[in-house]
mmCIF file of C-alpha atoms in Angstrom:
data_model
loop_
_atom_site.group_PDB
_atom_site.id
_atom_site.type_symbol
_atom_site.label_atom_id
_atom_site.label_comp_id
_atom_site.label_asym_id
_atom_site.label_seq_id
_atom_site.Cartn_x
_atom_site.Cartn_y
_atom_site.Cartn_z
ATOM 1 C CA MET A 1 11.349 33.769 2.617
ATOM 2 C CA ARG A 2 12.849 33.208 -0.830
ATOM 3 C CA ILE A 3 12.317 30.011 -2.824
ATOM 4 C CA SER A 4 15.833 28.821 -1.915
ATOM 5 C CA GLU A 5 14.964 29.020 1.796
ATOM 6 C CA LEU A 6 11.634 27.259 1.163
ATOM 7 C CA ALA A 7 13.494 24.445 -0.617
ATOM 8 C CA ARG A 8 16.116 24.198 2.128
ATOM 9 C CA ARG A 9 13.556 24.027 4.951
ATOM 10 C CA THR A 10 11.511 21.293 3.311
ATOM 11 C CA GLY A 11 14.299 19.217 1.768
ATOM 12 C CA VAL A 12 12.831 19.619 -1.718
ATOM 13 C CA THR A 13 14.943 20.845 -4.652
ATOM 14 C CA ILE A 14 14.108 24.217 -6.242
ATOM 15 C CA PRO A 15 13.150 22.629 -9.609
ATOM 16 C CA THR A 16 10.738 20.313 -7.755
ATOM 17 C CA VAL A 17 9.219 23.267 -5.876
ATOM 18 C CA LYS A 18 8.660 25.011 -9.216
ATOM 19 C CA PHE A 19 7.240 21.826 -10.721
ATOM 20 C CA TYR A 20 4.731 21.455 -7.859
ATOM 21 C CA MET A 21 3.674 25.074 -8.364
ATOM 22 C CA ARG A 22 3.128 24.531 -12.074
ATOM 23 C CA GLN A 23 1.107 21.410 -11.209
ATOM 24 C CA GLY A 24 -1.084 23.442 -8.860
ATOM 25 C CA LEU A 25 -0.014 21.464 -5.775
ATOM 26 C CA LEU A 26 1.514 24.518 -4.131
ATOM 27 C CA PRO A 27 0.232 28.106 -4.326
ATOM 28 C CA THR A 28 2.584 30.605 -5.939
ATOM 29 C CA GLY A 29 4.322 33.149 -3.697
ATOM 30 C CA THR A 30 3.706 36.868 -3.421
ATOM 31 C CA PRO A 31 5.742 38.616 -6.143
ATOM 32 C CA THR A 32 8.280 41.091 -4.762
ATOM 33 C CA SER A 33 9.904 41.890 -8.115
ATOM 34 C CA VAL A 34 9.769 40.648 -11.657
ATOM 35 C CA THR A 35 11.837 37.567 -10.837
ATOM 36 C CA LEU A 36 11.407 37.105 -7.070
ATOM 37 C CA ALA A 37 8.546 36.008 -4.856
ATOM 38 C CA GLU A 38 8.051 35.740 -1.117
ATOM 39 C CA TYR A 39 6.882 32.500 0.578
ATOM 40 C CA GLY A 40 5.436 31.986 4.049
ATOM 41 C CA PRO A 41 4.895 29.238 6.661
ATOM 42 C CA ALA A 42 1.811 27.998 4.778
ATOM 43 C CA HIS A 43 4.057 27.163 1.840
ATOM 44 C CA VAL A 44 6.410 25.219 4.123
ATOM 45 C CA ASP A 45 3.523 23.203 5.596
ATOM 46 C CA ARG A 46 1.960 22.472 2.226
ATOM 47 C CA LEU A 47 5.261 21.459 0.673
ATOM 48 C CA ARG A 48 6.065 19.098 3.566
ATOM 49 C CA LEU A 49 2.632 17.538 3.182
ATOM 50 C CA VAL A 50 3.027 17.043 -0.582
ATOM 51 C CA ARG A 51 6.484 15.547 -0.085
ATOM 52 C CA ALA A 52 5.263 13.144 2.611
ATOM 53 C CA LEU A 53 2.272 12.040 0.537
ATOM 54 C CA VAL A 54 4.448 11.398 -2.517
ATOM 55 C CA GLU A 55 7.519 9.873 -0.893
ATOM 56 C CA VAL A 56 6.046 7.959 2.023
ATOM 57 C CA GLY A 57 2.423 7.584 1.030
ATOM 58 C CA GLY A 58 3.542 6.589 -2.461
ATOM 59 C CA LEU A 59 0.734 8.651 -3.975
ATOM 60 C CA SER A 60 0.646 9.793 -7.586
ATOM 61 C CA LEU A 61 0.486 13.534 -8.243
ATOM 62 C CA THR A 62 -3.115 13.023 -9.375
ATOM 63 C CA ALA A 63 -3.987 11.443 -6.026
ATOM 64 C CA VAL A 64 -2.185 14.221 -4.143
ATOM 65 C CA ARG A 65 -4.093 16.840 -6.149
ATOM 66 C CA ARG A 66 -7.418 15.212 -5.262
ATOM 67 C CA LEU A 67 -6.536 14.990 -1.565
ATOM 68 C CA LEU A 68 -5.457 18.630 -1.482
ATOM 69 C CA ALA A 69 -8.672 19.665 -3.223
ATOM 70 C CA THR A 70 -10.579 17.926 -0.429
ATOM 71 C CA LEU A 71 -8.509 19.711 2.183
ATOM 72 C CA ASP A 72 -9.030 23.074 0.538
ATOM 73 C CA ALA A 73 -12.713 22.654 -0.292
ATOM 74 C CA GLU A 74 -15.425 24.450 1.584
ATOM 75 C CA SER A 75 -17.769 21.701 0.516
ATOM 76 C CA PRO A 76 -21.522 21.954 1.242
ATOM 77 C CA ALA A 77 -21.326 18.711 3.206
ATOM 78 C CA TYR A 78 -19.030 20.286 5.788
ATOM 79 C CA ALA A 79 -20.782 23.645 5.829
ATOM 80 C CA ALA A 80 -24.140 21.952 6.423
ATOM 81 C CA SER A 81 -22.909 20.268 9.630
ATOM 82 C CA PRO A 82 -23.203 22.752 12.475
ATOM 83 C CA GLU A 83 -21.125 21.807 15.510
ATOM 84 C CA GLU A 84 -24.225 21.463 17.709
ATOM 85 C CA ALA A 85 -25.886 18.841 15.547
ATOM 86 C CA ASP A 86 -22.662 16.874 15.176
ATOM 87 C CA PRO A 87 -20.582 17.375 18.304
ATOM 88 C CA ALA A 88 -18.104 14.625 17.521
ATOM 89 C CA GLY A 89 -17.626 15.734 13.949
ATOM 90 C CA ARG A 90 -18.758 12.265 12.894
ATOM 91 C CA SER A 91 -20.559 13.183 9.712
ATOM 92 C CA ILE A 92 -17.717 15.469 8.658
ATOM 93 C CA ALA A 93 -15.255 12.663 9.340
ATOM 94 C CA ALA A 94 -17.403 10.143 7.463
ATOM 95 C CA GLU A 95 -17.527 12.405 4.421
ATOM 96 C CA ALA A 96 -13.789 13.129 4.586
ATOM 97 C CA VAL A 97 -12.958 9.413 4.891
ATOM 98 C CA ARG A 98 -14.946 8.650 1.755
ATOM 99 C CA VAL A 99 -13.361 11.417 -0.264
ATOM 100 C CA ALA A 100 -9.867 10.444 0.919
ATOM 101 C CA GLN A 101 -10.457 6.773 0.150
ATOM 102 C CA ASP A 102 -11.682 7.568 -3.345
ATOM 103 C CA ALA A 103 -8.579 9.667 -4.022
ATOM 104 C CA LEU A 104 -6.099 7.015 -2.906
ATOM 105 C CA PRO A 105 -4.639 4.171 -4.969
ATOM 106 C CA PRO A 106 -5.096 1.461 -6.077
ATOM 107 C CA GLU A 107 -7.239 2.642 -8.965
ATOM 108 C CA VAL A 108 -10.251 0.494 -9.729
ATOM 109 C CA THR A 109 -12.518 0.543 -12.727
ATOM 110 C CA PRO A 110 -15.777 2.248 -11.818
ATOM 111 C CA GLY A 111 -19.035 0.649 -12.889
ATOM 112 C CA GLY A 112 -18.872 -2.884 -14.232
ATOM 113 C CA PRO A 113 -20.239 -5.908 -12.405
ATOM 114 C CA LYS A 114 -21.234 -5.773 -8.739
ATOM 115 C CA PRO A 115 -18.362 -6.569 -6.329
ATOM 116 C CA ALA A 116 -20.141 -9.758 -5.315
ATOM 117 C CA ARG A 117 -17.414 -11.474 -3.285
ATOM 118 C CA ALA A 118 -16.493 -8.342 -1.357
ATOM 119 C CA LEU A 119 -20.168 -7.598 -0.636
ATOM 120 C CA SER A 120 -20.703 -11.100 0.690
ATOM 121 C CA ALA A 121 -17.545 -10.928 2.839
ATOM 122 C CA VAL A 122 -18.525 -7.570 4.307
ATOM 123 C CA SER A 123 -22.094 -8.674 4.958
ATOM 124 C CA ALA A 124 -20.832 -11.850 6.674
ATOM 125 C CA LEU A 125 -18.818 -9.557 8.955
ATOM 126 C CA GLY A 126 -21.919 -7.474 9.682
ATOM 127 C CA TRP A 127 -20.245 -4.289 8.463
ATOM 128 C CA GLN A 128 -22.335 -1.397 7.142
ATOM 129 C CA VAL A 129 -20.520 0.064 4.166
ATOM 130 C CA ASP A 130 -21.413 2.030 1.076
ATOM 131 C CA PRO A 131 -22.087 -0.581 -1.654
ATOM 132 C CA GLU A 132 -20.816 1.903 -4.260
ATOM 133 C CA SER A 133 -17.522 2.644 -2.513
ATOM 134 C CA THR A 134 -14.113 2.391 -4.119
ATOM 135 C CA ALA A 135 -12.829 0.375 -1.148
ATOM 136 C CA LEU A 136 -15.358 -2.365 -1.860
ATOM 137 C CA ARG A 137 -14.163 -2.627 -5.469
ATOM 138 C CA GLN A 138 -10.575 -2.677 -4.241
ATOM 139 C CA LEU A 139 -11.371 -5.589 -1.930
ATOM 140 C CA GLU A 140 -13.148 -7.377 -4.784
ATOM 141 C CA ALA A 141 -10.160 -6.892 -7.105
ATOM 142 C CA ALA A 142 -7.780 -8.184 -4.422
ATOM 143 C CA LEU A 143 -9.903 -11.290 -3.694
ATOM 144 C CA VAL A 144 -10.344 -12.102 -7.378
ATOM 145 C CA ALA A 145 -6.601 -11.614 -7.973
ATOM 146 C CA LEU A 146 -5.741 -14.056 -5.179
ATOM 147 C CA ASP A 147 -7.945 -16.653 -6.889
ATOM 148 C CA THR A 148 -6.279 -15.937 -10.211
ATOM 149 C CA VAL A 149 -2.792 -16.582 -8.872
ATOM 150 C CA GLY A 150 -3.908 -19.750 -7.104
ATOM 151 C CA LEU A 151 -3.814 -18.421 -3.532
ATOM 152 C CA PRO A 152 -7.517 -18.151 -2.625
ATOM 153 C CA PRO A 153 -7.923 -16.835 0.917
ATOM 154 C CA ASN A 154 -9.468 -19.214 3.419
ATOM 155 C CA ILE A 155 -12.113 -18.108 5.895
ATOM 156 C CA SER A 156 -9.863 -18.036 8.946
ATOM 157 C CA THR A 157 -7.272 -15.862 7.200
ATOM 158 C CA LEU A 158 -9.957 -13.436 6.056
ATOM 159 C CA LEU A 159 -11.442 -13.279 9.559
ATOM 160 C CA ALA A 160 -8.020 -12.544 11.054
ATOM 161 C CA TYR A 161 -7.504 -9.757 8.518
ATOM 162 C CA ALA A 162 -10.972 -8.298 9.122
ATOM 163 C CA ASP A 163 -10.477 -8.391 12.882
ATOM 164 C CA ALA A 164 -7.128 -6.633 12.571
ATOM 165 C CA ALA A 165 -8.566 -4.041 10.173
ATOM 166 C CA LEU A 166 -11.375 -3.283 12.610
ATOM 167 C CA ARG A 167 -8.926 -2.707 15.490
ATOM 168 C CA VAL A 168 -6.895 -0.349 13.373
ATOM 169 C CA ALA A 169 -9.989 1.529 12.219
ATOM 170 C CA GLU A 170 -11.155 1.844 15.840
ATOM 171 C CA ALA A 171 -7.841 3.474 16.721
ATOM 172 C CA ASP A 172 -8.211 5.736 13.661
ATOM 173 C CA VAL A 173 -11.689 6.872 14.645
ATOM 174 C CA GLU A 174 -10.697 7.407 18.285
ATOM 175 C CA SER A 175 -7.862 9.672 17.221
ATOM 176 C CA ILE A 176 -10.106 12.016 15.213
ATOM 177 C CA PRO A 177 -9.792 15.399 16.946
ATOM 178 C CA THR A 178 -12.692 17.493 18.072
ATOM 179 C CA GLY A 179 -12.468 21.000 16.750
ATOM 180 C CA PRO A 180 -13.106 22.991 13.632
ATOM 181 C CA PRO A 181 -14.202 21.015 10.557
ATOM 182 C CA ALA A 182 -11.040 21.987 8.678
ATOM 183 C CA GLU A 183 -8.941 20.286 11.355
ATOM 184 C CA ILE A 184 -11.070 17.122 11.283
ATOM 185 C CA VAL A 185 -10.846 16.959 7.499
ATOM 186 C CA ARG A 186 -7.080 17.466 7.557
ATOM 187 C CA HIS A 187 -6.610 14.770 10.184
ATOM 188 C CA VAL A 188 -8.804 12.244 8.391
ATOM 189 C CA VAL A 189 -7.523 12.893 4.882
ATOM 190 C CA VAL A 190 -3.854 12.891 5.820
ATOM 191 C CA GLY A 191 -4.251 10.096 8.383
ATOM 192 C CA THR A 192 -6.050 7.805 5.944
ATOM 193 C CA ALA A 193 -3.168 8.122 3.485
ATOM 194 C CA MET A 194 -0.217 8.249 5.850
ATOM 195 C CA TYR A 195 -1.053 5.468 8.295
ATOM 196 C CA GLU A 196 -1.292 2.842 5.571
ATOM 197 C CA PRO A 197 2.523 2.676 5.229
ATOM 198 C CA VAL A 198 2.792 2.288 9.028
ATOM 199 C CA LEU A 199 0.460 -0.711 8.947
ATOM 200 C CA ILE A 200 2.214 -2.313 5.982
ATOM 201 C CA ALA A 201 5.668 -1.873 7.545
ATOM 202 C CA LEU A 202 4.487 -3.288 10.881
ATOM 203 C CA ARG A 203 2.964 -6.328 9.165
ATOM 204 C CA ARG A 204 6.290 -7.015 7.463
ATOM 205 C CA LEU A 205 8.217 -6.634 10.722
ATOM 206 C CA ALA A 206 5.766 -8.900 12.545
ATOM 207 C CA GLN A 207 6.309 -11.543 9.849
ATOM 208 C CA GLN A 208 10.060 -11.334 10.456
ATOM 209 C CA HIS A 209 9.543 -11.589 14.204
ATOM 210 C CA LEU A 210 7.328 -14.680 13.930
ATOM 211 C CA LEU A 211 9.691 -16.450 11.543
ATOM 212 C CA LYS A 212 12.830 -15.810 13.632
ATOM 213 C CA MET B 1 -1.569 -22.157 -27.973
ATOM 214 C CA ARG B 2 -0.906 -19.051 -30.059
ATOM 215 C CA ILE B 3 -0.179 -15.647 -28.543
ATOM 216 C CA SER B 4 -3.761 -14.528 -29.329
ATOM 217 C CA GLU B 5 -5.139 -17.382 -27.218
ATOM 218 C CA LEU B 6 -2.646 -16.602 -24.421
ATOM 219 C CA ALA B 7 -3.811 -12.970 -24.437
ATOM 220 C CA ARG B 8 -7.488 -13.961 -24.452
ATOM 221 C CA ARG B 9 -7.146 -16.411 -21.569
ATOM 222 C CA THR B 10 -5.319 -13.956 -19.339
ATOM 223 C CA GLY B 11 -7.156 -10.759 -20.252
ATOM 224 C CA VAL B 12 -3.923 -9.075 -21.328
ATOM 225 C CA THR B 13 -3.577 -7.391 -24.723
ATOM 226 C CA ILE B 14 -1.141 -8.879 -27.276
ATOM 227 C CA PRO B 15 1.094 -5.761 -27.247
ATOM 228 C CA THR B 16 1.320 -6.026 -23.441
ATOM 229 C CA VAL B 17 2.212 -9.734 -23.677
ATOM 230 C CA LYS B 18 5.005 -8.839 -26.109
ATOM 231 C CA PHE B 19 6.123 -5.991 -23.865
ATOM 232 C CA TYR B 20 6.364 -8.313 -20.836
ATOM 233 C CA MET B 21 8.427 -10.764 -22.911
ATOM 234 C CA ARG B 22 10.821 -8.017 -23.986
ATOM 235 C CA GLN B 23 11.081 -6.967 -20.320
ATOM 236 C CA GLY B 24 11.983 -10.526 -19.328
ATOM 237 C CA LEU B 25 8.881 -10.961 -17.155
ATOM 238 C CA LEU B 26 7.549 -13.786 -19.314
ATOM 239 C CA PRO B 27 9.595 -16.473 -21.086
ATOM 240 C CA THR B 28 9.332 -16.495 -24.857
ATOM 241 C CA GLY B 29 7.365 -19.301 -26.521
ATOM 242 C CA THR B 30 8.659 -22.232 -28.538
ATOM 243 C CA PRO B 31 9.078 -21.056 -32.156
ATOM 244 C CA THR B 32 6.962 -23.038 -34.628
ATOM 245 C CA SER B 33 7.809 -20.902 -37.663
ATOM 246 C CA VAL B 34 9.608 -17.671 -38.410
ATOM 247 C CA THR B 35 6.709 -15.566 -37.109
ATOM 248 C CA LEU B 36 4.787 -17.908 -34.800
ATOM 249 C CA ALA B 37 5.469 -19.386 -31.383
ATOM 250 C CA GLU B 38 3.655 -21.854 -29.168
ATOM 251 C CA TYR B 39 2.768 -21.075 -25.523
ATOM 252 C CA GLY B 40 1.769 -23.428 -22.717
ATOM 253 C CA PRO B 41 0.004 -23.432 -19.327
ATOM 254 C CA ALA B 42 3.163 -22.120 -17.622
ATOM 255 C CA HIS B 43 2.863 -18.968 -19.733
ATOM 256 C CA VAL B 44 -0.772 -18.545 -18.688
ATOM 257 C CA ASP B 45 0.127 -18.897 -14.992
ATOM 258 C CA ARG B 46 3.068 -16.529 -15.198
ATOM 259 C CA LEU B 47 1.096 -13.921 -17.135
ATOM 260 C CA ARG B 48 -1.777 -14.042 -14.639
ATOM 261 C CA LEU B 49 0.705 -13.593 -11.808
ATOM 262 C CA VAL B 50 2.404 -10.613 -13.480
ATOM 263 C CA ARG B 51 -0.960 -9.013 -14.203
ATOM 264 C CA ALA B 52 -2.174 -9.482 -10.619
ATOM 265 C CA LEU B 53 1.053 -8.103 -9.148
ATOM 266 C CA VAL B 54 0.927 -5.038 -11.400
ATOM 267 C CA GLU B 55 -2.788 -4.274 -11.368
ATOM 268 C CA VAL B 56 -3.813 -5.295 -7.864
ATOM 269 C CA GLY B 57 -0.520 -5.312 -6.001
ATOM 270 C CA GLY B 58 0.342 -1.976 -7.619
ATOM 271 C CA LEU B 59 3.949 -3.108 -8.124
ATOM 272 C CA SER B 60 6.363 -1.498 -10.538
ATOM 273 C CA LEU B 61 7.834 -3.676 -13.284
ATOM 274 C CA THR B 62 11.150 -3.507 -11.418
ATOM 275 C CA ALA B 63 9.517 -4.886 -8.274
ATOM 276 C CA VAL B 64 7.771 -7.617 -10.294
ATOM 277 C CA ARG B 65 11.070 -8.563 -11.907
ATOM 278 C CA ARG B 66 12.734 -8.916 -8.500
ATOM 279 C CA LEU B 67 9.888 -11.017 -7.115
ATOM 280 C CA LEU B 68 9.935 -13.312 -10.148
ATOM 281 C CA ALA B 69 13.714 -13.692 -9.839
ATOM 282 C CA THR B 70 13.147 -14.880 -6.264
ATOM 283 C CA LEU B 71 10.519 -17.331 -7.424
ATOM 284 C CA ASP B 72 12.750 -18.682 -10.152
ATOM 285 C CA ALA B 73 15.987 -18.782 -8.172
ATOM 286 C CA GLU B 74 17.507 -21.984 -6.943
ATOM 287 C CA SER B 75 19.287 -19.990 -4.291
ATOM 288 C CA PRO B 76 21.863 -21.611 -1.976
ATOM 289 C CA ALA B 77 19.724 -20.640 1.011
ATOM 290 C CA TYR B 78 16.907 -22.898 -0.147
ATOM 291 C CA ALA B 79 19.144 -25.672 -1.394
ATOM 292 C CA ALA B 80 20.997 -25.761 1.914
ATOM 293 C CA SER B 81 17.805 -26.464 3.893
ATOM 294 C CA PRO B 82 17.091 -30.183 3.738
ATOM 295 C CA GLU B 83 13.499 -31.047 4.639
ATOM 296 C CA GLU B 84 14.592 -33.070 7.682
ATOM 297 C CA ALA B 85 16.398 -30.202 9.341
ATOM 298 C CA ASP B 86 13.572 -27.785 8.649
ATOM 299 C CA PRO B 87 10.320 -29.734 8.590
ATOM 300 C CA ALA B 88 8.045 -26.702 8.683
ATOM 301 C CA GLY B 89 9.947 -24.885 5.980
ATOM 302 C CA ARG B 90 10.516 -22.065 8.464
ATOM 303 C CA SER B 91 13.956 -21.015 7.365
ATOM 304 C CA ILE B 92 12.936 -21.145 3.715
ATOM 305 C CA ALA B 93 9.897 -19.032 4.538
ATOM 306 C CA ALA B 94 11.974 -16.578 6.575
ATOM 307 C CA GLU B 95 14.392 -16.116 3.685
ATOM 308 C CA ALA B 96 11.559 -15.753 1.154
ATOM 309 C CA VAL B 97 9.778 -13.182 3.326
ATOM 310 C CA ARG B 98 12.908 -11.056 3.512
ATOM 311 C CA VAL B 99 13.534 -11.185 -0.225
ATOM 312 C CA ALA B 100 9.878 -10.414 -0.991
ATOM 313 C CA GLN B 101 9.809 -7.505 1.457
ATOM 314 C CA ASP B 102 12.961 -6.013 -0.025
ATOM 315 C CA ALA B 103 11.476 -6.197 -3.538
ATOM 316 C CA LEU B 104 8.216 -4.466 -2.630
ATOM 317 C CA PRO B 105 7.504 -0.746 -2.523
ATOM 318 C CA PRO B 106 7.775 1.764 -0.948
ATOM 319 C CA GLU B 107 11.403 2.342 -1.889
ATOM 320 C CA VAL B 108 13.625 3.563 0.898
ATOM 321 C CA THR B 109 17.112 4.957 0.745
ATOM 322 C CA PRO B 110 19.583 2.327 1.886
ATOM 323 C CA GLY B 111 22.314 3.303 4.312
ATOM 324 C CA GLY B 112 22.060 6.684 5.968
ATOM 325 C CA PRO B 113 21.285 7.200 9.648
ATOM 326 C CA LYS B 114 20.019 4.379 11.846
ATOM 327 C CA PRO B 115 16.206 4.034 11.879
ATOM 328 C CA ALA B 116 16.187 5.089 15.523
ATOM 329 C CA ARG B 117 12.463 5.615 16.091
ATOM 330 C CA ALA B 118 11.458 2.394 14.354
ATOM 331 C CA LEU B 119 14.107 0.432 16.288
ATOM 332 C CA SER B 120 12.864 1.815 19.571
ATOM 333 C CA ALA B 121 9.221 1.074 18.674
ATOM 334 C CA VAL B 122 10.031 -2.493 17.656
ATOM 335 C CA SER B 123 12.159 -3.097 20.733
ATOM 336 C CA ALA B 124 9.362 -1.734 22.968
ATOM 337 C CA LEU B 125 7.092 -4.326 21.357
ATOM 338 C CA GLY B 126 9.632 -7.061 22.061
ATOM 339 C CA TRP B 127 9.855 -8.004 18.391
ATOM 340 C CA GLN B 128 12.990 -9.673 17.008
ATOM 341 C CA VAL B 129 13.651 -8.198 13.587
ATOM 342 C CA ASP B 130 16.616 -7.704 11.304
ATOM 343 C CA PRO B 131 18.006 -4.247 12.169
ATOM 344 C CA GLU B 132 19.143 -3.875 8.532
ATOM 345 C CA SER B 133 15.777 -4.696 6.984
ATOM 346 C CA THR B 134 13.960 -2.548 4.460
ATOM 347 C CA ALA B 135 10.750 -2.831 6.487
ATOM 348 C CA LEU B 136 12.412 -1.110 9.443
ATOM 349 C CA ARG B 137 13.466 1.811 7.245
ATOM 350 C CA GLN B 138 9.959 1.949 5.811
ATOM 351 C CA LEU B 139 8.510 2.203 9.316
ATOM 352 C CA GLU B 140 11.054 4.902 10.192
ATOM 353 C CA ALA B 141 10.163 6.911 7.066
ATOM 354 C CA ALA B 142 6.445 6.608 7.847
ATOM 355 C CA LEU B 143 6.880 7.709 11.491
ATOM 356 C CA VAL B 144 9.102 10.646 10.550
ATOM 357 C CA ALA B 145 6.652 11.680 7.813
ATOM 358 C CA LEU B 146 3.752 11.708 10.284
ATOM 359 C CA ASP B 147 5.757 14.092 12.482
ATOM 360 C CA THR B 148 6.552 16.267 9.481
ATOM 361 C CA VAL B 149 2.889 16.721 8.568
ATOM 362 C CA GLY B 150 1.938 17.431 12.167
ATOM 363 C CA LEU B 151 0.170 14.128 12.910
ATOM 364 C CA PRO B 152 2.620 12.361 15.255
ATOM 365 C CA PRO B 153 1.254 8.961 16.263
ATOM 366 C CA ASN B 154 0.417 8.519 19.936
ATOM 367 C CA ILE B 155 1.368 5.400 21.858
ATOM 368 C CA SER B 156 -2.102 3.873 21.977
ATOM 369 C CA THR B 157 -2.558 4.218 18.215
ATOM 370 C CA LEU B 158 0.821 2.612 17.578
ATOM 371 C CA LEU B 159 0.025 -0.238 19.962
ATOM 372 C CA ALA B 160 -3.294 -0.862 18.220
ATOM 373 C CA TYR B 161 -1.530 -0.949 14.855
ATOM 374 C CA ALA B 162 1.202 -3.269 16.131
ATOM 375 C CA ASP B 163 -1.341 -5.611 17.695
ATOM 376 C CA ALA B 164 -3.310 -5.747 14.442
ATOM 377 C CA ALA B 165 -0.155 -6.299 12.389
ATOM 378 C CA LEU B 166 0.855 -9.192 14.636
ATOM 379 C CA ARG B 167 -2.539 -10.900 14.209
ATOM 380 C CA VAL B 168 -2.321 -10.570 10.467
ATOM 381 C CA ALA B 169 1.243 -11.898 10.408
ATOM 382 C CA GLU B 170 0.177 -14.864 12.567
ATOM 383 C CA ALA B 171 -2.488 -15.711 10.001
ATOM 384 C CA ASP B 172 0.123 -15.304 7.248
ATOM 385 C CA VAL B 173 2.580 -17.667 8.927
ATOM 386 C CA GLU B 174 -0.127 -20.232 9.722
ATOM 387 C CA SER B 175 -1.152 -20.340 6.078
ATOM 388 C CA ILE B 176 2.355 -21.198 4.821
ATOM 389 C CA PRO B 177 2.009 -24.621 3.187
ATOM 390 C CA THR B 178 4.175 -27.597 3.983
ATOM 391 C CA GLY B 179 5.663 -29.063 0.850
ATOM 392 C CA PRO B 180 8.458 -28.506 -1.602
ATOM 393 C CA PRO B 181 10.550 -25.351 -1.102
ATOM 394 C CA ALA B 182 9.385 -23.929 -4.442
ATOM 395 C CA GLU B 183 5.796 -24.023 -3.224
ATOM 396 C CA ILE B 184 6.678 -22.339 0.081
ATOM 397 C CA VAL B 185 8.601 -19.611 -1.717
ATOM 398 C CA ARG B 186 5.759 -19.015 -4.169
ATOM 399 C CA HIS B 187 3.202 -18.802 -1.377
ATOM 400 C CA VAL B 188 5.285 -16.419 0.724
ATOM 401 C CA VAL B 189 6.429 -14.168 -2.104
ATOM 402 C CA VAL B 190 3.030 -13.846 -3.748
ATOM 403 C CA GLY B 191 1.164 -13.738 -0.424
ATOM 404 C CA THR B 192 3.357 -10.978 0.990
ATOM 405 C CA ALA B 193 2.588 -8.786 -2.016
ATOM 406 C CA MET B 194 -1.020 -9.707 -2.687
ATOM 407 C CA TYR B 195 -2.484 -9.652 0.832
ATOM 408 C CA GLU B 196 -1.435 -6.057 1.446
ATOM 409 C CA PRO B 197 -4.261 -4.719 -0.773
ATOM 410 C CA VAL B 198 -6.723 -6.943 1.122
ATOM 411 C CA LEU B 199 -5.635 -5.425 4.434
ATOM 412 C CA ILE B 200 -5.739 -1.854 3.121
ATOM 413 C CA ALA B 201 -9.207 -2.315 1.591
ATOM 414 C CA LEU B 202 -10.553 -3.904 4.793
ATOM 415 C CA ARG B 203 -9.171 -1.042 6.908
ATOM 416 C CA ARG B 204 -10.981 1.459 4.665
ATOM 417 C CA LEU B 205 -14.242 -0.500 4.845
ATOM 418 C CA ALA B 206 -13.955 -0.799 8.641
ATOM 419 C CA GLN B 207 -13.535 2.982 8.836
ATOM 420 C CA GLN B 208 -16.752 3.419 6.836
ATOM 421 C CA HIS B 209 -18.543 0.928 9.082
ATOM 422 C CA LEU B 210 -17.467 2.668 12.287
ATOM 423 C CA LEU B 211 -18.418 6.131 11.008
ATOM 424 C CA LYS B 212 -21.877 5.099 9.768
#
């Protein structure tokens, strides 16, 4: 198909399609003449994904680029996990979750002091997490910020949040497909980014419901 | 205190302090000479709040401006709720939640078609929400986007998310303070924005824990 058809099918304007190509978020088409190129279904899928990540996921182009690199990578971690040794695709999923999390906002400063409050919260919950992970620094930043604005979280609120987060994560892990590594990575990377807006919207609606 | 002391205490650079003042996010100080002004504790509090909303909440300056306007407003809705008629501050909280939600990202296009899928999901849950609310359009956009990228949510995942969101919202509502309307509004507006990063970070950590 021509670029005009690609734009029409995905609801993206032609200048935006060209911009994404220049930014390396979308592969260029197959040239059919000096000024024309041909695009296929893979371009439609990729463009829909980029649009959803930007418009609904609220991701920056940098974050989208990192997520797409993960999707496209034939990384040693995935290649080294034969299906037999890892029937549920767990280690592939674990690796993909980490990469996706690191690519997603909010940005946190790497290095610096240990995320002491987050570490102590997570250890009180009995959770096994990577002490170097971005998510731990994000939790630390959020807890410190709540102190700063004079709304320190109390224990029962934090426990309710942790309990809810665990239920959601259980549903996430259960929904990971079996199948080729590429499919697992796609599901985890896209799901990690795209289910966050679902959770946030549902929390807001539940607040409305409870205050009616 | 001088602007240098204000910057030091809040960890914000002097140019950023001046930028926030020009943007109307921070009141100007009391002039003490042609080039100097005096700042007080209210400036420190406001600057810490703006910084937390921007850096941890990830809010745009436009969103911060709207939230601050809510905090500063003596709106008829609050004034018309005498303490006797509304001892728990419920109607004040309900109004503040709506205003806060509308000010927060992600942006959604107002008007347009009815958010049919979100309405049907919420009605299946038995939740009473405002059919015109931003949060409902955000949920619709998120559900449609998941379809677009080929990851349509199944019922059990959605139920798990809704159940988790309800628990979190219950904790939110329980933590609303009794007291003067201004305090309720501040708690709700800031809490709505600043607890979202806590929830997102905890979900990511729970995913790591479950995949260990």
